[in-house]
Structure formats: C-alpha cells, structure tokens
CSV table of C-alpha atoms and ligand atoms in Angstrom, one decimal:
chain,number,residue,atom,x,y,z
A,8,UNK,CA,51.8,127.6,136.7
A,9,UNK,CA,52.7,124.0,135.3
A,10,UNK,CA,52.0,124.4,131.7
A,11,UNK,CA,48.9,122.4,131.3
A,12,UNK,CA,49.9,120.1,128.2
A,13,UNK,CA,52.6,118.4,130.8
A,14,UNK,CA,50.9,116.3,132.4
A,15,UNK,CA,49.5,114.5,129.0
A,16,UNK,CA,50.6,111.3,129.0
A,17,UNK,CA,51.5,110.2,125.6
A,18,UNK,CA,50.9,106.7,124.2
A,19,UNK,CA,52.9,104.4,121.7
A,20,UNK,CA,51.7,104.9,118.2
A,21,UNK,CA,49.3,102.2,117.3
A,22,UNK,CA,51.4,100.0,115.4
A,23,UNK,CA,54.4,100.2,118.2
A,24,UNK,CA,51.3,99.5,120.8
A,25,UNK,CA,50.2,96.1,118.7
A,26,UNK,CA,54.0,94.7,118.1
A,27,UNK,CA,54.8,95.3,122.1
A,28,UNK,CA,51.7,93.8,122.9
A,29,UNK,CA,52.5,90.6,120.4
A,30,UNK,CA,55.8,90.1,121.8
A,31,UNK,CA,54.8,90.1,125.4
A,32,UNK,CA,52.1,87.2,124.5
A,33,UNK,CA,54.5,84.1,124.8
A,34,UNK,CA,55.5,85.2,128.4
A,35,UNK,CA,52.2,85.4,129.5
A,36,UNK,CA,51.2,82.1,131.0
A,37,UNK,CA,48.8,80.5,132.8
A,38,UNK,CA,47.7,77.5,134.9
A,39,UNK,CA,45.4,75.9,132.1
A,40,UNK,CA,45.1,77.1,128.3
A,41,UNK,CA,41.7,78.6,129.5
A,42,UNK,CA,43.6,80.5,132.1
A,43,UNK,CA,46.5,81.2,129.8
A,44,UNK,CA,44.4,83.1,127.3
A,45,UNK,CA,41.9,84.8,129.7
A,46,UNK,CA,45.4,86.4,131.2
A,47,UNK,CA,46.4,87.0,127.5
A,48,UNK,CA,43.1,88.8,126.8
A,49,UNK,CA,43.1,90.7,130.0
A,50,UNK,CA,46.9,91.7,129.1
A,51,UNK,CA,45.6,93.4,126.5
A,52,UNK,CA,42.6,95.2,128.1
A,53,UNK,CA,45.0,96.5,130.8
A,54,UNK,CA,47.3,97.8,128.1
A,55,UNK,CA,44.1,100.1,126.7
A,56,UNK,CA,44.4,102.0,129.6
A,57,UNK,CA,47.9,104.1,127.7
A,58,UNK,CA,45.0,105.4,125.0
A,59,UNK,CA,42.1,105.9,127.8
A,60,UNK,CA,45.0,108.1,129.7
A,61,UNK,CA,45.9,110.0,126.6
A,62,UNK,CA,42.5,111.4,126.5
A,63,UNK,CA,41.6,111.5,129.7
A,64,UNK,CA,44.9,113.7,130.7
A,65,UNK,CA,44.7,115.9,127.6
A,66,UNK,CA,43.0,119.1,128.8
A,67,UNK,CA,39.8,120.4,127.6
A,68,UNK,CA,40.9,123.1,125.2
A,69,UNK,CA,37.7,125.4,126.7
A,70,UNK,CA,39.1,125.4,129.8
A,71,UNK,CA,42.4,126.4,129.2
A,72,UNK,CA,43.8,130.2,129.9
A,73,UNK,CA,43.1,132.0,126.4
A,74,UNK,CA,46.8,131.9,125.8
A,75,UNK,CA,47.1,128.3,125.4
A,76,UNK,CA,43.9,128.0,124.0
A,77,UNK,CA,45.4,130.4,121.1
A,78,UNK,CA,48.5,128.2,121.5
A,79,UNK,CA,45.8,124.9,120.7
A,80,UNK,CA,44.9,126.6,117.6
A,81,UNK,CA,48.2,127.6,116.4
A,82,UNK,CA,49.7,124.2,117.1
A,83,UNK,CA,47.0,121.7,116.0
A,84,UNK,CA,46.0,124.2,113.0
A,85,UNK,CA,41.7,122.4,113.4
A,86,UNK,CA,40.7,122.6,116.7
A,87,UNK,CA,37.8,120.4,116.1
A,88,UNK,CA,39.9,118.0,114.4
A,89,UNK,CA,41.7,117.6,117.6
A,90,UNK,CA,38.4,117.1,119.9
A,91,UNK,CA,37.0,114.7,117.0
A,92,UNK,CA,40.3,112.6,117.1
A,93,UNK,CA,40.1,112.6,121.0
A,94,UNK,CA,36.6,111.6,121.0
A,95,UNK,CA,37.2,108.8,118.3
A,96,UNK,CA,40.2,106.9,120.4
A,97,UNK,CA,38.1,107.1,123.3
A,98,UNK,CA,35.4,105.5,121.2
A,99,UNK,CA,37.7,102.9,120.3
A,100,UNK,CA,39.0,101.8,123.8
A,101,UNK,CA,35.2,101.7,124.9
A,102,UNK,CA,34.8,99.6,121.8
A,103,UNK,CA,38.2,97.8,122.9
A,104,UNK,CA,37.3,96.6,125.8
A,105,UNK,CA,33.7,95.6,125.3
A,106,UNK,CA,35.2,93.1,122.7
A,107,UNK,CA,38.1,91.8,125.6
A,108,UNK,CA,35.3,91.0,127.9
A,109,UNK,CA,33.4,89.4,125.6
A,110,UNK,CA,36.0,87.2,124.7
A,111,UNK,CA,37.0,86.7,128.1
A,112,UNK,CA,33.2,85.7,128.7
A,113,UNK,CA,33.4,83.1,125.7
A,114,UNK,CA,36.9,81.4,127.0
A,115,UNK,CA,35.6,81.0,130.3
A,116,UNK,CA,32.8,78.7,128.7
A,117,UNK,CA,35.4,77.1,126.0
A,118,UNK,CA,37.1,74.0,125.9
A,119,UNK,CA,40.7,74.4,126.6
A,120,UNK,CA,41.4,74.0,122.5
A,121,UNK,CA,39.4,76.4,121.5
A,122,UNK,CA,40.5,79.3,124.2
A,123,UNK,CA,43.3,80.0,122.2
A,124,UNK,CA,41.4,80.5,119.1
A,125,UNK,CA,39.2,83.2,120.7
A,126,UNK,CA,42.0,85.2,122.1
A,127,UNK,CA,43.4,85.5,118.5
A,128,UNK,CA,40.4,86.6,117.2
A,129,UNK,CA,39.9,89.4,120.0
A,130,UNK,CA,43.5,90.5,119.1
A,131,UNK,CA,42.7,90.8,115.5
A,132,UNK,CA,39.8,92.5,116.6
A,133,UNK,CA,41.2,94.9,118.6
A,134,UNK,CA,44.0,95.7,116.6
A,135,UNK,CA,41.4,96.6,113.6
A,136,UNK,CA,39.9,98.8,115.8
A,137,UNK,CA,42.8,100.6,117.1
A,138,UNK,CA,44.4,100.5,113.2
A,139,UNK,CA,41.5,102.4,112.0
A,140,UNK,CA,42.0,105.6,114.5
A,141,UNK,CA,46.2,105.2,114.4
A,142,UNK,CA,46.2,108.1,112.1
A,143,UNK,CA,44.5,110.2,114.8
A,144,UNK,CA,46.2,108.8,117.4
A,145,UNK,CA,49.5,110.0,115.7
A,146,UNK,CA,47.9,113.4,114.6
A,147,UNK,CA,47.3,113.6,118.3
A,148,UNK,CA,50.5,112.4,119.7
A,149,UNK,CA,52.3,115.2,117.4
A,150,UNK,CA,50.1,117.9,117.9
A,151,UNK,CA,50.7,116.6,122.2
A,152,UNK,CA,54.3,116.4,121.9
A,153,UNK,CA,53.9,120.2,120.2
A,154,UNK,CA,52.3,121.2,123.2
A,155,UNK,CA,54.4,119.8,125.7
A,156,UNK,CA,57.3,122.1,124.6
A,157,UNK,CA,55.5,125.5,125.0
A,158,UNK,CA,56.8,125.5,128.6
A,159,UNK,CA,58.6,129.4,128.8
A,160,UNK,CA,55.9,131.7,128.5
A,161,UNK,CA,53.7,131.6,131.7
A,162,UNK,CA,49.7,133.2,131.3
A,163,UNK,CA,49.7,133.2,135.0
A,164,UNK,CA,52.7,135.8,135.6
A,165,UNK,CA,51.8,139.7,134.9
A,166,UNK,CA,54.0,140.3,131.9
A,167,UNK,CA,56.2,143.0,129.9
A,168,UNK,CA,55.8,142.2,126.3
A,169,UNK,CA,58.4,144.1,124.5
A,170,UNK,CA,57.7,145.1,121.0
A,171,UNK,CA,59.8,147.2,118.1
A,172,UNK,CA,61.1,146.7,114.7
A,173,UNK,CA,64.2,144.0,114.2
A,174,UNK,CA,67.6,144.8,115.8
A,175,UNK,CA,66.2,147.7,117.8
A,176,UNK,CA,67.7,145.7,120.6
A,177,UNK,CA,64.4,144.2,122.5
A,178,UNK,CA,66.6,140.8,123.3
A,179,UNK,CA,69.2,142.9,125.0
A,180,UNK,CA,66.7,144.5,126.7
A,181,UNK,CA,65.1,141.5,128.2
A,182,UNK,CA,68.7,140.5,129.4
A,183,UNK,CA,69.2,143.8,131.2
A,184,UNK,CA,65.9,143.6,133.0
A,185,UNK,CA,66.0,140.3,134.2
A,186,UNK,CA,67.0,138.9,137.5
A,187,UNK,CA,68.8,136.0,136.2
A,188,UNK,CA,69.8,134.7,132.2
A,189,UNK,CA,66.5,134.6,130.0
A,190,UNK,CA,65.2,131.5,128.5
A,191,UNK,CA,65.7,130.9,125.4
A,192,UNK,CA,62.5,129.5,123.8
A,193,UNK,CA,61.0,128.2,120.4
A,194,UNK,CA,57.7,128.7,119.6
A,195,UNK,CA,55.4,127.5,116.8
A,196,UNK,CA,54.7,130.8,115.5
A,197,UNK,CA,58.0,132.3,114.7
A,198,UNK,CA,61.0,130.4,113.4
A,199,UNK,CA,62.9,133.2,115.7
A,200,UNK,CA,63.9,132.1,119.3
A,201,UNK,CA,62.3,134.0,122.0
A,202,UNK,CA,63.8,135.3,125.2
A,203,UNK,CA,61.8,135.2,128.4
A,204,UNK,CA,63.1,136.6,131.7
A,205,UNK,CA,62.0,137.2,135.2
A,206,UNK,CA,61.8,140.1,137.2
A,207,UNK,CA,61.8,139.6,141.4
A,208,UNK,CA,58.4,141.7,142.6
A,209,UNK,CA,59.4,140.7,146.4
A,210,UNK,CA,56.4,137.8,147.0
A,211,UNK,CA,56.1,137.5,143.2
A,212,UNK,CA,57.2,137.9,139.9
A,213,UNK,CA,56.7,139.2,136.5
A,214,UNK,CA,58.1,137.9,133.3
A,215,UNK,CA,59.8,139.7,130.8
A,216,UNK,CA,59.4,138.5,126.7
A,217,UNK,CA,60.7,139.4,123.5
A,218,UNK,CA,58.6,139.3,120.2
A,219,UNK,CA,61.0,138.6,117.3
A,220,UNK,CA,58.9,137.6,114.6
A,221,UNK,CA,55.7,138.9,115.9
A,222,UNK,CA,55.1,142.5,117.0
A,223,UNK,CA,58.0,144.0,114.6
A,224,UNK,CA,56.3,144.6,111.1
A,225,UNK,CA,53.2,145.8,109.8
A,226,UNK,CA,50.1,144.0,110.1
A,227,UNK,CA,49.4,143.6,106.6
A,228,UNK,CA,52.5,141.7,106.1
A,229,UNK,CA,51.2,139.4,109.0
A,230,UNK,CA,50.3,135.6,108.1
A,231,UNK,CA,47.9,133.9,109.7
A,232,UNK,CA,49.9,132.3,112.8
A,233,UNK,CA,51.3,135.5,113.7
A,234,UNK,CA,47.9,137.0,113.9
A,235,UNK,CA,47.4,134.3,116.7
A,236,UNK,CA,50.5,134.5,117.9
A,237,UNK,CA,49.0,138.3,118.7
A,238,UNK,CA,45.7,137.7,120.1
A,239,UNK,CA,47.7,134.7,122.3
A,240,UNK,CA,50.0,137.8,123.3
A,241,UNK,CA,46.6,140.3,124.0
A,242,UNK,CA,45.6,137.5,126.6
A,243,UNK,CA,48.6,137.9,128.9
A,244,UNK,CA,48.6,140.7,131.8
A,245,UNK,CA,50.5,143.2,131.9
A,246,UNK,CA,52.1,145.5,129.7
A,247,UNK,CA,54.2,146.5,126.5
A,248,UNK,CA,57.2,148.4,126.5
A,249,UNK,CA,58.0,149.8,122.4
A,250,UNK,CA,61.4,150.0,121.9
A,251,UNK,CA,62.7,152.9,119.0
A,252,UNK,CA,65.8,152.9,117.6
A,253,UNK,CA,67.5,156.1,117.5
A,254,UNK,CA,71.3,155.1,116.1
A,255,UNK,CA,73.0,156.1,113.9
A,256,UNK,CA,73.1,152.0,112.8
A,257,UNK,CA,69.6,151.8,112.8
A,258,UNK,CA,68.0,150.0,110.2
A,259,UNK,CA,64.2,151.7,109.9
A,260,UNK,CA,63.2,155.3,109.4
A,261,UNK,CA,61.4,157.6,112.0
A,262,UNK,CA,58.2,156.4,109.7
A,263,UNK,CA,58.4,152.9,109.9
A,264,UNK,CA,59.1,152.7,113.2
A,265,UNK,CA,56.3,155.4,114.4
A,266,UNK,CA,54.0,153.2,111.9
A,267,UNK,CA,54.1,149.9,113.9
A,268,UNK,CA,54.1,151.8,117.3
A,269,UNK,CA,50.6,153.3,115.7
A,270,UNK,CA,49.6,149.4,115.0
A,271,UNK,CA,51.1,148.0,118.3
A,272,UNK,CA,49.0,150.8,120.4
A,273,UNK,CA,45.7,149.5,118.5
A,274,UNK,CA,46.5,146.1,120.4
A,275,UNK,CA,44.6,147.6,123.5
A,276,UNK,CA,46.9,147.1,125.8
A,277,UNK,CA,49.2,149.9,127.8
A,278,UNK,CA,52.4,150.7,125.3
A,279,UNK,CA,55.3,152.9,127.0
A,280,UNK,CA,57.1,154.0,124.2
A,281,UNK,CA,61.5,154.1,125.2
A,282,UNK,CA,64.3,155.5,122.9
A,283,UNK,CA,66.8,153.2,123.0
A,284,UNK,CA,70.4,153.5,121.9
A,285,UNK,CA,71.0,156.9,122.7
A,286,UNK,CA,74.9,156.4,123.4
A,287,UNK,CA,74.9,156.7,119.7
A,288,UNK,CA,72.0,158.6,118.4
A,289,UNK,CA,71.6,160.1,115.4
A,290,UNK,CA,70.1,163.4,116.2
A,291,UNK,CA,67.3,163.6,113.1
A,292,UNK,CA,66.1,160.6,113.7
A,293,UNK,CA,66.1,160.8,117.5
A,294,UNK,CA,64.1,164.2,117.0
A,295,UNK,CA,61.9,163.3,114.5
A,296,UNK,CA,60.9,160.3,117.0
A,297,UNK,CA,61.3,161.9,120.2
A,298,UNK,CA,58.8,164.7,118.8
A,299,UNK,CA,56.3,162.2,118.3
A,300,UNK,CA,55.9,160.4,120.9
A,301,UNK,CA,57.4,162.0,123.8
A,302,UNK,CA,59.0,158.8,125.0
A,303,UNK,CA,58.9,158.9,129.0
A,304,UNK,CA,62.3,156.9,129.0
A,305,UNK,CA,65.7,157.3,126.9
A,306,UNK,CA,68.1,154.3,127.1
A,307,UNK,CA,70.8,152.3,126.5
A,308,UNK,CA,70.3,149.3,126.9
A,309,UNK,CA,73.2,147.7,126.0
A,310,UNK,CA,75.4,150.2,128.2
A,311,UNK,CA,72.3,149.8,131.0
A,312,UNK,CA,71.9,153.9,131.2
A,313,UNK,CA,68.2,154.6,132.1
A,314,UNK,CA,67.9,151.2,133.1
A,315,UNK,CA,67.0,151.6,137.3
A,316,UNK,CA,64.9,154.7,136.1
A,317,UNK,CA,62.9,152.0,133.6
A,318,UNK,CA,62.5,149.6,136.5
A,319,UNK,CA,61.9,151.8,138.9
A,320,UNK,CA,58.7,152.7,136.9
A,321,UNK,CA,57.6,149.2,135.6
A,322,UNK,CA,58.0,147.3,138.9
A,323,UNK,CA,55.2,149.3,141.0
A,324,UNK,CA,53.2,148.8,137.6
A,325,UNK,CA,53.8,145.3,137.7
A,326,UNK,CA,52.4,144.9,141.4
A,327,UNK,CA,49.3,147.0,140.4
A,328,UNK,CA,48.6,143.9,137.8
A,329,UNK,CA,48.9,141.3,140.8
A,330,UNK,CA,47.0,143.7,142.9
A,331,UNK,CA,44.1,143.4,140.8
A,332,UNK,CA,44.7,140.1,139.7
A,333,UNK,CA,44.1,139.0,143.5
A,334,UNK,CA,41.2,141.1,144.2
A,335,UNK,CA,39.2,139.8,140.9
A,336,UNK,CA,39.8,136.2,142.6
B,426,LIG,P1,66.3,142.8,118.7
B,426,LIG,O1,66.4,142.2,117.3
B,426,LIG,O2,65.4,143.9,118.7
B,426,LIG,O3,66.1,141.8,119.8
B,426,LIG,O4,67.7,143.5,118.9
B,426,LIG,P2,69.0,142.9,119.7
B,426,LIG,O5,68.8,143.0,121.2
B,426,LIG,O6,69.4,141.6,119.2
B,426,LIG,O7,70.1,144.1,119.4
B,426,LIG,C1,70.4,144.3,118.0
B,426,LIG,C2,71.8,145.0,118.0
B,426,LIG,O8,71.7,146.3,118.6
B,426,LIG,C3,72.9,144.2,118.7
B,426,LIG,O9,74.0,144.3,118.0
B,426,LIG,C4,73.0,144.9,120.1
B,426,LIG,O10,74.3,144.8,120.6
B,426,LIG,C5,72.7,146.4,119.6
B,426,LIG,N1,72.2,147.2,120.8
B,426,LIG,C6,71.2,146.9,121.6
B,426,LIG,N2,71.0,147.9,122.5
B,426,LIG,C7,71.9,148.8,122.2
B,426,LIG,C8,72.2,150.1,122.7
B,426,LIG,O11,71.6,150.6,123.7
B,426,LIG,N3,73.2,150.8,122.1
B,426,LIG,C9,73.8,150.4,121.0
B,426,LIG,N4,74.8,151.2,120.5
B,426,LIG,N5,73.6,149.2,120.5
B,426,LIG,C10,72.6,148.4,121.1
C-alpha cells in the first residue's frame, strides 16, 4: 500500500507564494491594459489552485488505517488543530477567489487607467488573506512533509513485531529473517532507527519490524509518544515474536526481562516468546528464563541456529493472517 500522506501535494509557504507571484507580474501581458490586468488577476486565481490542492489531496485523518491515524496524532501532536488549519486555508482560497472575480468583474467595466489600480488592490487583498492563515499553512506543510516520510512500515502487510529489552539482538534478528537487507527507517516516536524487512509468503508477503525505543522498557517509564507509538503498533496484523537474552553478555536480569514480556503479553496480541543467544548462554539465567516461559524456540540469531525451525513456524502463521484478512473483505 502507497502510504497515503504521498500523494499530498505540498504548497510554497505563503510568503514564497506572494514573491513568485509578484515577480511573474511584469511578464504577464496583454492586448490592452484592461486585458493586461484581467490576465494578471486571473494569474493569480489559477495560482490558488497549489493551496485548494493541498487540502483537497491531504487525506481525511478518519479514514485512514488506525496506524496512520495514530501516526496523525503522534506527528501533528492536535489533531483538531490540523483539521481546523485545513479547513481555514480552504476558507481562504474560497475567499481568494471570490475577491479575483470580483475584481475581474470591476476591470472589465473600467477605463483602461484605472484596471491597473484594481488589480493592485485584489493583490493586496489577497495576499492579506492568505498572510493571515501562513502560519497554518506552514504548521501544515511541516506536519505534511512529517508524514510524507513514514513510508517503511506498511498497515496493509501481516506483520512480526519483534519486542525485548535493548541489545537482546531483535535488529539482527530482523536481518536473519528477511528476504532481502531491511530498511532502515526513522520514525517520530523514537530517536532510534528502525529496521523493517520482508518475508516472501509465495503470492504475498509479511513484514518483519524492530521496536527499539518502544516495546523494550517498562510501561511506566513510557512518555506519551511511545504510548502511541504502541497502540499505532496494536493496529497492525500479525504477530509478536519476544526475544530473551540468555548470554552471558546480557545486560538485564531473568526479572526484568520476564517483567516486560508480562507487559508486552497485556498488548493483546499473540507473543511467542524465543531464547536467543544460546551459543553463549549463561546457564542461570537461561534456566531461570527458560522455566518461566517455556520458550517454544531457542536461537542464535546471530549464528542463524534455530532459524529454519523459527520460520518454518511463523510463515504458515503468517498466511493464516492473509487468510482471514481476505475472507473479512
Ligand atoms: P537489539 O538492540 O535488540 O536490536 O540488538 P542487536 O540486534 O543490535 O544485537 C545486540 C548485540 O547482540 C550485537 O552485538 C549482536 O551482534 C549481538 N547478538 C545478536 N544475536 C546474537 C546471538 O545469537 N548470539 C550472540 N552471541 N550475540 C548476538
């Protein structure tokens, strides 16, 4: 799926608008002054159309997949700031462009000395107008140009999420499991790059995402994007693979680690808790886990053992997701 932000088609900033549109007035010409102006005025009108576009390709954040409606909020921060700024610079082309006909209505009576008069004044007009919204229309172009980048991640494709504490080696993960080199993406709710990969599913495929930043610490220690950035992550279909770290290297406890598997499970969604690392486990801690959860899979991800036997599972798991997806359409 195209992310939907893409096909937004983002205008000048107000000022930049109004000095292009100044310097392209000597070139326009006519037969008469009357003429001259009325193709002046009608310059402008036509030029509108890069704001009217801006709103009318902006999608309607209620219609979007949950995800990138999550992805709205996170982004723009005020939702209903960003309808209200849309509806506003619609307002003010509609406004626009009932003062240009106007004006082209009053040179097309006017004396040819005058025409030029009137099509200064419906500049200044205009310009006010369009002046008065150019902090929304900036807001707006940001918040669009924010948008534009979230283009990895795709709501459409059944997904494997995978979770665990830092450096328990979920981006090594995502490079053994994928068909060809991850993505490497930035998202507004982590300052941590993400990786997403791809998994072949014969007719279809299913990507494959790390969570750095995101679904590796306790809740409570959570700000307020990252608990978007969850309930963006709870709208995608599929799974979530947990990863433990069993090494001797490893940097959390048995606790810790069982801790955020406990939070990660109360997400809803189907967890599979693996052991990873086991070419170099440390035996307490790969008991104390192991006894816990009864992990169905022990890896290594970096040496790729367990690997097949992982896929092997996830891959009919996957094609139950699109199996469903298509019979609920
Ligand atoms: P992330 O922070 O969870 O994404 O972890 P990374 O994938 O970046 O891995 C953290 C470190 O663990 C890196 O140095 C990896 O090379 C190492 N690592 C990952 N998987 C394994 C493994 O199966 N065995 C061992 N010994 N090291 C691993």
């Amino acid at each position: 799926m195209l992310n939907p932000f893409e096909k937004i088609k983002i205008p000048p900033e107000v000022e930049d608008f109004i000095k292009s549109y100044l310097n392209k007035i000597p070139s326009i010409g006519g037969n008469t002054p009357k003429d001259r102006e009325l193709r002046r005025v009608k310059s402008l009108e036509d030029s509108l159309s890069r704001y009217s576009e801006f709103v009318s390709t902006f999608p309607k954040v209620d219609e979007l997949h949950p995800f990138y409606q999550e992805m709205v909020r996170i982004v723009a921060g005020d939702v209903d700031k960003l309808k209200m700024c849309l509806s506003a610079i619609n307002r003010a082309v509609i406004l626009s462009r009932k003062i240009t006909r106007q004006y082209m209505g009053l040179i097309r009576k006017s004396q040819d000395e005058e025409a030029n008069k009137l099509m200064r004044q419906c500049v200044g007009r205009v310009n006010s107008i369009l002046r008065k919204r150019s902090e929304c229309v900036s807001w707006t172009i940001q918040v669009a140009k924010s948008l534009r980048k979230l283009k990895a991640i795709d709501p459409s494709l059944p997904t494997i999420v995978i979770a665990g504490a830092p450096n328990v080696g979920k981006s090594t993960l995502v490079g053994k499991i994928s068909s060809a080199k991850p993505e490497v993406a930035s998202y507004p709710f982590t300052t941590k790059e993400i990786h997403v990969g791809h998994i072949d599913l014969g007719f279809f495929k299913a990507q494959v995402i790390d969570t750095p930043g995101i679904l590796d610490r306790p809740m409570a220690k959570r700000n307020k994007i990252e608990l978007q950035a969850i309930n963006a992550i709870k709208n995608l279909d599929g799974i979530i693979l947990f990863i433990f770290d069993v090494s001797k290297t490893s940097l959390y406890s048995a606790k810790e680690q069982l801790d955020l598997y406990e939070e990660v499970k109360g997400l809803g969604k189907r967890v599979i808790p693996i052991l990873n690392k086991i070419d170099d486990k440390d035996e307490k801690l790969y008991k104390e886990i192991k006894t816990k959860v009864n992990p169905e899979f022990e890896i290594s991800a970096e040496k790729g053992e367990g690997i097949n036997e992982l896929l092997n599972y996830v891959i009919p798991l996957m094609k139950h997701e699109i199996g469903d997806k298509v019979l609920d359409n």
